[in-house]
Amino acid sequence: MTPPSRQALVPFVSVDHMMRLVHHVGIERMMVELVDQIEADFRRWPDFDKTPRVASHSDIGVIELMPTSDGQQYGFKYVNGHPSNTRRGLQTVTAFGVLADVATGYPVMISEMTILTALRTAATSAMAAKWLAPRDARVMAMIGNGAQAEFQALAMKAVCGIEEVRLFDIDPAATRKCAANLAGRGLTVLSCTTAEEAILGAQIVTTCTADKQYATILTDNMVGGGVHINAVGGDCPGKTELAPAILHRAGIFVEYPPQTRIEGEIQQLDPDHPVTELWQVIAGQVAGRTDAAQVTLFDSVGFAIEDFSALRHIHQRLQGTPFFRDLDMIADPDDPRDLFGMLCRSQTADVA
Ligand code: NAD
């Protein structure tokens, strides 16, 4: 059989290849590069097609498609969120994605995105904190010590100069795992037994828990002035982490309001409650933190442009490396209209 032509082959980045690429670049450097890439794309926000992600909900989870395009390239991610999965030995969140060329419609890369989602979610949290948190923030609380947690802590170290991370999870085994993974990485790590203890002295509080309910990970009295909160775990209808009173006194920053109003902490507020789009802060159009005592909240849900930025970055970073393999993905007959002839010739070739 004739081997597939060059344009029929699409680079595929497996989980193993992604891990090797991350080690090759270095995880903290990768975080910094991802923040640069996401920021650059947020600055040109109006260039993108935008739509709330397409979600298919069940009682125990969600499967979502997240597409966007800048007119040159197109990307989408398939991602799930199933908080009960960990009890079955499965990930809460898994993902894969595609980057494609708008001019031809051909895919240019297929990639695992479970690890890449953890990287881009952490990079996005750190980017938000870079623009919104107090400048002298050195201590963060990390509430929810599951799959995303170490990524979140290391991004805050690399991008915002965080020196101490205070961990809390309702499952002490998750905290032990997180503390062990973060040991020797240049952070002071403290394991705490309550959320109140974890947020003591923290200028940045990241909540990243998984539970399909209106949870109250932080109550109003726990949040003092001048704190920046990244609320990462509330990302579905009926799945939130913060007491509404916190939202009423915080400056709220979001990715794409039509999606966040459905999925974020602000689903608990009136639909016209004022929020600021984070891209406008990064583009210099509106102020971020307005005073030292303000409570700022990044109501993170995860938006398609962050995945697009991450896919583009991985595509650039792959060049000249062995961290992918080519998949025979695109039918490519010599005569583009003779698809059937190509099928027939492949049968003849097999018989011969
Ligand atoms: P995970 O299941 O691996 O970890 C979640 C952790 O939260 C577990 O260790 C669990 O014990 C802990 N937890 C649950 N309830 C808690 C509570 N009341 N107090 C303290 N800890 C509690 O999940 P993960 O992959 O780390 O994801 C965490 C959350 O982040 C999920 O809800 C996921 O949907 C969300 N997420 C958001 C984005 C985004 O862009 N905003 C991206 C990825 C994941």
Short mmCIF file of C-alpha atoms and ligand atoms in Angstrom, two decimals:
data_model
loop_
_atom_site.label_atom_id
_atom_site.label_comp_id
_atom_site.label_asym_id
_atom_site.label_seq_id
_atom_site.Cartn_x
_atom_site.Cartn_y
_atom_site.Cartn_z
CA MET A 1 0.00 0.00 0.00
CA THR A 2 1.23 3.56 -0.75
CA PRO A 3 2.38 5.25 2.45
CA PRO A 4 0.30 8.28 3.47
CA SER A 5 1.51 11.62 2.08
CA ARG A 6 2.85 14.38 4.33
CA GLN A 7 -0.42 16.34 4.43
CA ALA A 8 -2.33 13.19 5.46
CA LEU A 9 -0.30 12.97 8.66
CA VAL A 10 -1.30 14.85 11.78
CA PRO A 11 1.05 15.16 14.77
CA PHE A 12 -0.44 13.49 17.84
CA VAL A 13 0.80 14.35 21.34
CA SER A 14 0.10 11.47 23.73
CA VAL A 15 0.08 11.76 27.52
CA ASP A 16 3.58 10.28 27.55
CA HIS A 17 4.82 12.81 24.99
CA MET A 18 3.19 15.71 26.87
CA MET A 19 4.94 14.65 30.07
CA ARG A 20 8.29 14.46 28.27
CA LEU A 21 7.74 17.87 26.70
CA VAL A 22 6.95 19.38 30.12
CA HIS A 23 10.15 17.90 31.58
CA HIS A 24 12.13 19.05 28.53
CA VAL A 25 10.93 22.65 28.96
CA GLY A 26 10.72 22.59 32.79
CA ILE A 27 7.33 22.92 34.49
CA GLU A 28 7.81 26.42 35.89
CA ARG A 29 9.19 27.73 32.62
CA MET A 30 6.23 26.13 30.83
CA MET A 31 3.86 27.98 33.19
CA VAL A 32 5.55 31.31 32.44
CA GLU A 33 5.42 30.64 28.69
CA LEU A 34 1.74 29.68 28.89
CA VAL A 35 0.92 32.87 30.79
CA ASP A 36 2.71 34.89 28.07
CA GLN A 37 0.74 33.07 25.36
CA ILE A 38 -2.64 33.37 27.11
CA GLU A 39 -2.02 37.05 27.87
CA ALA A 40 -1.11 37.74 24.26
CA ASP A 41 -4.37 36.10 23.14
CA PHE A 42 -6.46 37.87 25.83
CA ARG A 43 -5.06 41.20 24.54
CA ARG A 44 -6.58 40.46 21.13
CA TRP A 45 -9.86 39.10 22.59
CA PRO A 46 -12.12 40.79 19.96
CA ASP A 47 -10.35 38.76 17.20
CA PHE A 48 -11.85 35.49 18.47
CA ASP A 49 -15.11 33.66 17.79
CA LYS A 50 -16.66 33.19 21.20
CA THR A 51 -19.48 31.01 22.46
CA PRO A 52 -20.30 29.48 25.85
CA ARG A 53 -19.11 25.89 25.79
CA VAL A 54 -21.55 23.21 24.72
CA ALA A 55 -22.32 21.13 27.80
CA SER A 56 -24.05 17.78 28.12
CA HIS A 57 -24.99 17.29 31.77
CA SER A 58 -25.84 14.11 33.67
CA ASP A 59 -26.66 13.69 37.36
CA ILE A 60 -23.02 12.98 38.19
CA GLY A 61 -21.01 14.97 35.67
CA VAL A 62 -20.67 16.87 32.45
CA ILE A 63 -19.08 16.43 29.02
CA GLU A 64 -18.22 19.66 27.20
CA LEU A 65 -16.96 20.90 23.85
CA MET A 66 -15.03 24.17 23.81
CA PRO A 67 -14.42 25.69 20.36
CA THR A 68 -12.89 28.98 19.24
CA SER A 69 -11.03 30.50 16.27
CA ASP A 70 -8.99 33.63 15.57
CA GLY A 71 -9.69 33.40 11.83
CA GLN A 72 -6.29 31.80 11.16
CA GLN A 73 -6.47 28.77 13.39
CA TYR A 74 -9.35 26.87 14.98
CA GLY A 75 -9.22 24.84 18.19
CA PHE A 76 -11.54 22.81 20.34
CA LYS A 77 -11.29 20.79 23.50
CA TYR A 78 -13.34 17.82 24.66
CA VAL A 79 -13.42 17.79 28.46
CA ASN A 80 -15.38 16.05 31.19
CA GLY A 81 -16.00 16.86 34.85
CA HIS A 82 -17.04 13.93 37.07
CA PRO A 83 -16.28 14.61 40.78
CA SER A 84 -17.23 11.04 41.80
CA ASN A 85 -14.73 9.51 39.36
CA THR A 86 -11.88 9.54 41.88
CA ARG A 87 -13.79 7.00 44.00
CA ARG A 88 -13.52 4.63 41.02
CA GLY A 89 -9.84 5.33 40.51
CA LEU A 90 -10.53 7.68 37.58
CA GLN A 91 -9.67 11.33 36.98
CA THR A 92 -12.33 13.98 37.73
CA VAL A 93 -11.25 15.88 34.59
CA THR A 94 -9.87 14.40 31.35
CA ALA A 95 -9.48 16.11 28.01
CA PHE A 96 -8.11 16.05 24.49
CA GLY A 97 -8.09 18.70 21.80
CA VAL A 98 -7.48 19.61 18.19
CA LEU A 99 -5.78 22.58 16.52
CA ALA A 100 -6.71 23.17 12.87
CA ASP A 101 -5.85 25.45 9.95
CA VAL A 102 -8.79 27.69 9.00
CA ALA A 103 -7.56 28.08 5.39
CA THR A 104 -7.87 24.35 4.62
CA GLY A 105 -9.89 23.07 7.56
CA TYR A 106 -7.23 20.41 8.06
CA PRO A 107 -6.19 19.51 11.62
CA VAL A 108 -2.56 20.45 12.36
CA MET A 109 -2.29 18.76 15.76
CA ILE A 110 -4.22 16.42 18.05
CA SER A 111 -3.21 16.41 21.67
CA GLU A 112 -3.98 14.93 25.03
CA MET A 113 -5.26 17.78 27.20
CA THR A 114 -5.66 16.31 30.68
CA ILE A 115 -2.19 17.46 31.67
CA LEU A 116 -2.45 20.47 29.39
CA THR A 117 -5.71 21.53 31.08
CA ALA A 118 -4.03 21.37 34.50
CA LEU A 119 -1.17 23.50 33.11
CA ARG A 120 -3.41 26.06 31.41
CA THR A 121 -5.82 26.31 34.35
CA ALA A 122 -2.91 26.96 36.68
CA ALA A 123 -1.36 29.43 34.24
CA THR A 124 -4.70 31.26 33.95
CA SER A 125 -5.04 31.46 37.77
CA ALA A 126 -1.50 32.82 38.03
CA MET A 127 -2.16 35.30 35.21
CA ALA A 128 -5.28 36.57 37.03
CA ALA A 129 -3.37 36.82 40.31
CA LYS A 130 -0.54 38.67 38.55
CA TRP A 131 -3.02 41.38 37.53
CA LEU A 132 -5.31 41.36 40.60
CA ALA A 133 -3.53 40.12 43.74
CA PRO A 134 -1.64 42.42 46.11
CA ARG A 135 1.84 43.04 44.66
CA ASP A 136 3.59 41.76 47.78
CA ALA A 137 1.63 38.47 47.96
CA ARG A 138 3.98 35.70 49.11
CA VAL A 139 1.57 33.26 50.82
CA MET A 140 -1.23 31.29 49.17
CA ALA A 141 -3.84 28.92 50.52
CA MET A 142 -4.68 25.92 48.35
CA ILE A 143 -8.05 24.44 49.30
CA GLY A 144 -8.72 21.20 47.46
CA ASN A 145 -5.53 19.19 47.03
CA GLY A 146 -6.53 16.96 44.11
CA ALA A 147 -5.20 16.62 40.57
CA GLN A 148 -4.97 20.37 39.83
CA ALA A 149 -3.41 21.46 43.13
CA GLU A 150 0.36 21.16 42.59
CA PHE A 151 0.05 22.82 39.17
CA GLN A 152 -1.79 25.75 40.78
CA ALA A 153 0.86 26.17 43.47
CA LEU A 154 3.82 25.99 41.08
CA ALA A 155 2.27 28.47 38.65
CA MET A 156 1.79 30.94 41.52
CA LYS A 157 5.43 30.45 42.50
CA ALA A 158 6.76 30.87 38.97
CA VAL A 159 4.57 33.80 37.93
CA CYS A 160 3.71 35.69 41.15
CA GLY A 161 6.65 34.86 43.42
CA ILE A 162 4.64 32.88 45.98
CA GLU A 163 6.95 31.45 48.64
CA GLU A 164 4.58 29.61 51.00
CA VAL A 165 1.58 27.39 50.25
CA ARG A 166 -0.88 26.34 52.93
CA LEU A 167 -2.81 23.19 52.02
CA PHE A 168 -6.24 21.95 53.07
CA ASP A 169 -8.47 19.15 51.80
CA ILE A 170 -11.32 17.28 53.51
CA ASP A 171 -9.34 14.16 52.61
CA PRO A 172 -6.01 14.22 54.52
CA ALA A 173 -4.58 11.70 52.02
CA ALA A 174 -4.94 14.31 49.24
CA THR A 175 -3.06 16.86 51.36
CA ARG A 176 -0.29 14.32 52.12
CA LYS A 177 0.04 13.57 48.39
CA CYS A 178 0.17 17.26 47.50
CA ALA A 179 2.72 18.10 50.22
CA ALA A 180 4.94 15.19 49.14
CA ASN A 181 4.78 16.25 45.47
CA LEU A 182 5.64 19.87 46.31
CA ALA A 183 8.56 18.97 48.61
CA GLY A 184 11.93 20.20 47.35
CA ARG A 185 10.43 22.60 44.80
CA GLY A 186 11.39 25.81 46.57
CA LEU A 187 8.08 26.40 48.37
CA THR A 188 7.44 26.31 52.10
CA VAL A 189 4.55 23.84 52.36
CA LEU A 190 2.22 23.70 55.38
CA SER A 191 -0.47 21.06 55.76
CA CYS A 192 -3.52 22.40 57.60
CA THR A 193 -6.45 20.66 59.25
CA THR A 194 -9.13 23.28 58.50
CA ALA A 195 -9.80 25.76 55.71
CA GLU A 196 -9.65 28.56 58.33
CA GLU A 197 -6.12 27.53 59.28
CA ALA A 198 -5.09 27.33 55.62
CA ILE A 199 -6.15 30.87 54.80
CA LEU A 200 -4.37 32.42 57.82
CA GLY A 201 -1.97 35.06 56.47
CA ALA A 202 -2.63 34.12 52.84
CA GLN A 203 -2.97 36.98 50.35
CA ILE A 204 -4.03 34.57 47.60
CA VAL A 205 -6.69 31.92 48.26
CA THR A 206 -7.32 29.30 45.59
CA THR A 207 -10.33 27.01 45.96
CA CYS A 208 -10.13 23.98 43.68
CA THR A 209 -12.51 21.41 45.11
CA ALA A 210 -14.75 18.98 43.28
CA ASP A 211 -18.31 18.40 44.44
CA LYS A 212 -21.46 18.65 42.36
CA GLN A 213 -23.37 20.96 44.73
CA TYR A 214 -23.62 24.54 45.99
CA ALA A 215 -20.73 24.05 48.42
CA THR A 216 -19.45 26.63 50.89
CA ILE A 217 -15.71 26.21 50.91
CA LEU A 218 -15.27 29.82 52.03
CA THR A 219 -17.78 31.65 54.26
CA ASP A 220 -17.95 35.44 54.36
CA ASN A 221 -16.26 35.78 57.78
CA MET A 222 -13.22 33.80 56.54
CA VAL A 223 -12.24 36.39 53.91
CA GLY A 224 -10.40 39.47 55.12
CA GLY A 225 -9.69 42.68 53.17
CA GLY A 226 -6.96 42.76 50.53
CA VAL A 227 -7.23 39.08 49.62
CA HIS A 228 -7.33 37.74 46.07
CA ILE A 229 -9.46 34.61 45.55
CA ASN A 230 -9.21 32.24 42.59
CA ALA A 231 -12.38 30.16 42.64
CA VAL A 232 -11.50 27.33 40.25
CA GLY A 233 -13.72 24.44 41.31
CA GLY A 234 -17.15 26.04 40.72
CA ASP A 235 -17.50 25.55 36.99
CA CYS A 236 -20.94 24.04 36.31
CA PRO A 237 -24.58 24.87 36.97
CA GLY A 238 -25.28 23.84 40.58
CA LYS A 239 -21.53 23.51 41.40
CA THR A 240 -20.08 26.46 43.35
CA GLU A 241 -17.62 27.04 46.19
CA LEU A 242 -18.21 30.48 47.74
CA ALA A 243 -20.85 31.92 50.07
CA PRO A 244 -22.86 34.53 48.12
CA ALA A 245 -21.98 37.24 50.69
CA ILE A 246 -18.36 37.11 49.51
CA LEU A 247 -19.49 37.78 45.95
CA HIS A 248 -21.49 40.82 47.09
CA ARG A 249 -18.40 42.58 48.47
CA ALA A 250 -15.76 41.39 45.99
CA GLY A 251 -14.57 42.94 42.74
CA ILE A 252 -15.46 40.07 40.38
CA PHE A 253 -13.37 39.27 37.29
CA VAL A 254 -14.45 36.68 34.74
CA GLU A 255 -13.41 35.14 31.45
CA TYR A 256 -16.46 35.24 29.15
CA PRO A 257 -19.60 36.53 30.95
CA PRO A 258 -22.20 34.55 28.94
CA GLN A 259 -20.47 31.32 30.02
CA THR A 260 -19.57 32.38 33.56
CA ARG A 261 -23.13 33.53 34.32
CA ILE A 262 -24.22 29.92 33.69
CA GLU A 263 -21.28 28.08 35.27
CA GLY A 264 -19.35 30.28 37.69
CA GLU A 265 -19.83 31.50 41.25
CA ILE A 266 -21.89 34.36 39.82
CA GLN A 267 -24.71 31.95 38.90
CA GLN A 268 -25.70 32.70 42.54
CA LEU A 269 -26.16 36.44 41.73
CA ASP A 270 -28.64 38.47 39.73
CA PRO A 271 -27.94 38.19 35.99
CA ASP A 272 -27.07 41.90 35.81
CA HIS A 273 -24.66 41.96 38.79
CA PRO A 274 -21.60 43.90 37.55
CA VAL A 275 -18.50 41.90 36.64
CA THR A 276 -15.28 42.84 34.82
CA GLU A 277 -13.88 40.86 31.92
CA LEU A 278 -10.29 39.90 32.73
CA TRP A 279 -9.12 40.50 29.16
CA GLN A 280 -10.00 44.19 29.50
CA VAL A 281 -7.71 44.50 32.52
CA ILE A 282 -4.87 42.83 30.61
CA ALA A 283 -5.51 45.01 27.55
CA GLY A 284 -5.26 48.11 29.77
CA GLN A 285 -8.87 49.15 29.17
CA VAL A 286 -10.11 48.94 32.78
CA ALA A 287 -8.55 48.87 36.23
CA GLY A 288 -7.87 45.61 38.07
CA ARG A 289 -7.47 45.92 41.84
CA THR A 290 -8.56 49.43 42.84
CA ASP A 291 -7.25 49.56 46.42
CA ALA A 292 -5.19 47.55 48.87
CA ALA A 293 -8.22 46.56 50.96
CA GLN A 294 -10.32 45.34 48.05
CA VAL A 295 -11.27 41.65 47.87
CA THR A 296 -10.73 40.56 44.27
CA LEU A 297 -12.23 37.35 42.90
CA PHE A 298 -11.28 35.56 39.70
CA ASP A 299 -14.40 33.45 39.06
CA SER A 300 -12.57 30.91 36.90
CA VAL A 301 -14.57 28.43 34.83
CA GLY A 302 -12.11 27.77 32.00
CA PHE A 303 -12.67 29.32 28.57
CA ALA A 304 -11.92 28.05 25.05
CA ILE A 305 -9.35 30.78 24.28
CA GLU A 306 -7.12 29.47 27.09
CA ASP A 307 -7.17 26.02 25.49
CA PHE A 308 -6.53 27.51 22.06
CA SER A 309 -3.51 29.40 23.48
CA ALA A 310 -2.26 26.22 25.15
CA LEU A 311 -2.66 24.14 21.98
CA ARG A 312 -0.86 26.79 19.90
CA HIS A 313 1.95 26.93 22.42
CA ILE A 314 2.39 23.16 22.43
CA HIS A 315 2.32 23.13 18.62
CA GLN A 316 5.16 25.69 18.51
CA ARG A 317 7.10 23.93 21.27
CA LEU A 318 6.89 20.56 19.47
CA GLN A 319 8.89 21.79 16.49
CA GLY A 320 12.29 20.08 16.38
CA THR A 321 11.42 17.68 19.20
CA PRO A 322 10.57 13.95 19.07
CA PHE A 323 7.59 14.41 21.43
CA PHE A 324 4.82 13.43 19.03
CA ARG A 325 3.97 10.80 16.47
CA ASP A 326 2.27 11.23 13.13
CA LEU A 327 -1.23 9.81 12.74
CA ASP A 328 -2.63 8.81 9.36
CA MET A 329 -5.74 10.95 9.88
CA ILE A 330 -6.65 12.59 6.57
CA ALA A 331 -7.73 10.68 3.45
CA ASP A 332 -5.50 12.02 0.66
CA PRO A 333 -6.21 10.56 -2.82
CA ASP A 334 -3.97 11.74 -5.71
CA ASP A 335 -7.10 13.12 -7.36
CA PRO A 336 -9.05 14.86 -4.55
CA ARG A 337 -12.37 13.80 -6.17
CA ASP A 338 -11.36 10.15 -6.44
CA LEU A 339 -11.88 9.16 -2.81
CA PHE A 340 -13.72 6.00 -3.87
CA GLY A 341 -10.95 5.07 -6.32
CA MET A 342 -8.43 5.33 -3.48
CA LEU A 343 -10.60 2.94 -1.43
CA CYS A 344 -10.81 0.45 -4.34
CA ARG A 345 -7.05 0.59 -5.01
CA SER A 346 -6.32 -0.10 -1.34
CA GLN A 347 -8.37 -3.34 -1.60
CA THR A 348 -6.49 -4.41 -4.75
CA ALA A 349 -3.20 -3.64 -3.03
CA ASP A 350 -4.22 -5.72 0.03
CA VAL A 351 -5.23 -8.71 -2.14
CA ALA A 352 -1.94 -8.50 -4.11
P1 NAD B 1 -9.95 16.16 42.07
O1 NAD B 1 -11.19 15.36 42.23
O2 NAD B 1 -8.70 15.50 41.69
O3 NAD B 1 -9.67 16.96 43.44
C1 NAD B 1 -10.67 17.65 44.15
C2 NAD B 1 -10.29 17.66 45.63
O4 NAD B 1 -11.26 18.49 46.32
C3 NAD B 1 -10.34 16.28 46.29
O5 NAD B 1 -9.08 15.98 46.86
C4 NAD B 1 -11.44 16.40 47.33
O6 NAD B 1 -11.19 15.65 48.51
C5 NAD B 1 -11.41 17.90 47.61
N1 NAD B 1 -12.62 18.44 48.22
C6 NAD B 1 -13.93 18.15 47.91
N2 NAD B 1 -14.75 18.86 48.72
C7 NAD B 1 -13.95 19.60 49.53
C8 NAD B 1 -14.21 20.53 50.57
N3 NAD B 1 -15.46 20.83 50.95
N4 NAD B 1 -13.15 21.14 51.18
C9 NAD B 1 -11.89 20.84 50.82
N5 NAD B 1 -11.58 19.94 49.84
C10 NAD B 1 -12.60 19.34 49.21
O7 NAD B 1 -10.33 17.32 41.03
P2 NAD B 1 -9.34 18.29 40.22
O8 NAD B 1 -9.01 17.69 38.90
O9 NAD B 1 -8.24 18.74 41.12
O10 NAD B 1 -10.34 19.49 39.92
C11 NAD B 1 -10.78 20.31 40.99
C12 NAD B 1 -11.93 21.15 40.53
O11 NAD B 1 -11.49 22.10 39.56
C13 NAD B 1 -13.06 20.36 39.85
O12 NAD B 1 -14.29 20.83 40.36
C14 NAD B 1 -12.91 20.69 38.38
O13 NAD B 1 -14.13 20.61 37.69
C15 NAD B 1 -12.39 22.10 38.46
N6 NAD B 1 -11.62 22.55 37.30
C16 NAD B 1 -11.81 23.83 36.88
C17 NAD B 1 -11.09 24.31 35.82
C18 NAD B 1 -11.24 25.74 35.40
O14 NAD B 1 -10.72 26.15 34.36
N7 NAD B 1 -11.90 26.56 36.17
C19 NAD B 1 -10.18 23.49 35.13
C20 NAD B 1 -9.98 22.18 35.60
C21 NAD B 1 -10.70 21.72 36.71
#
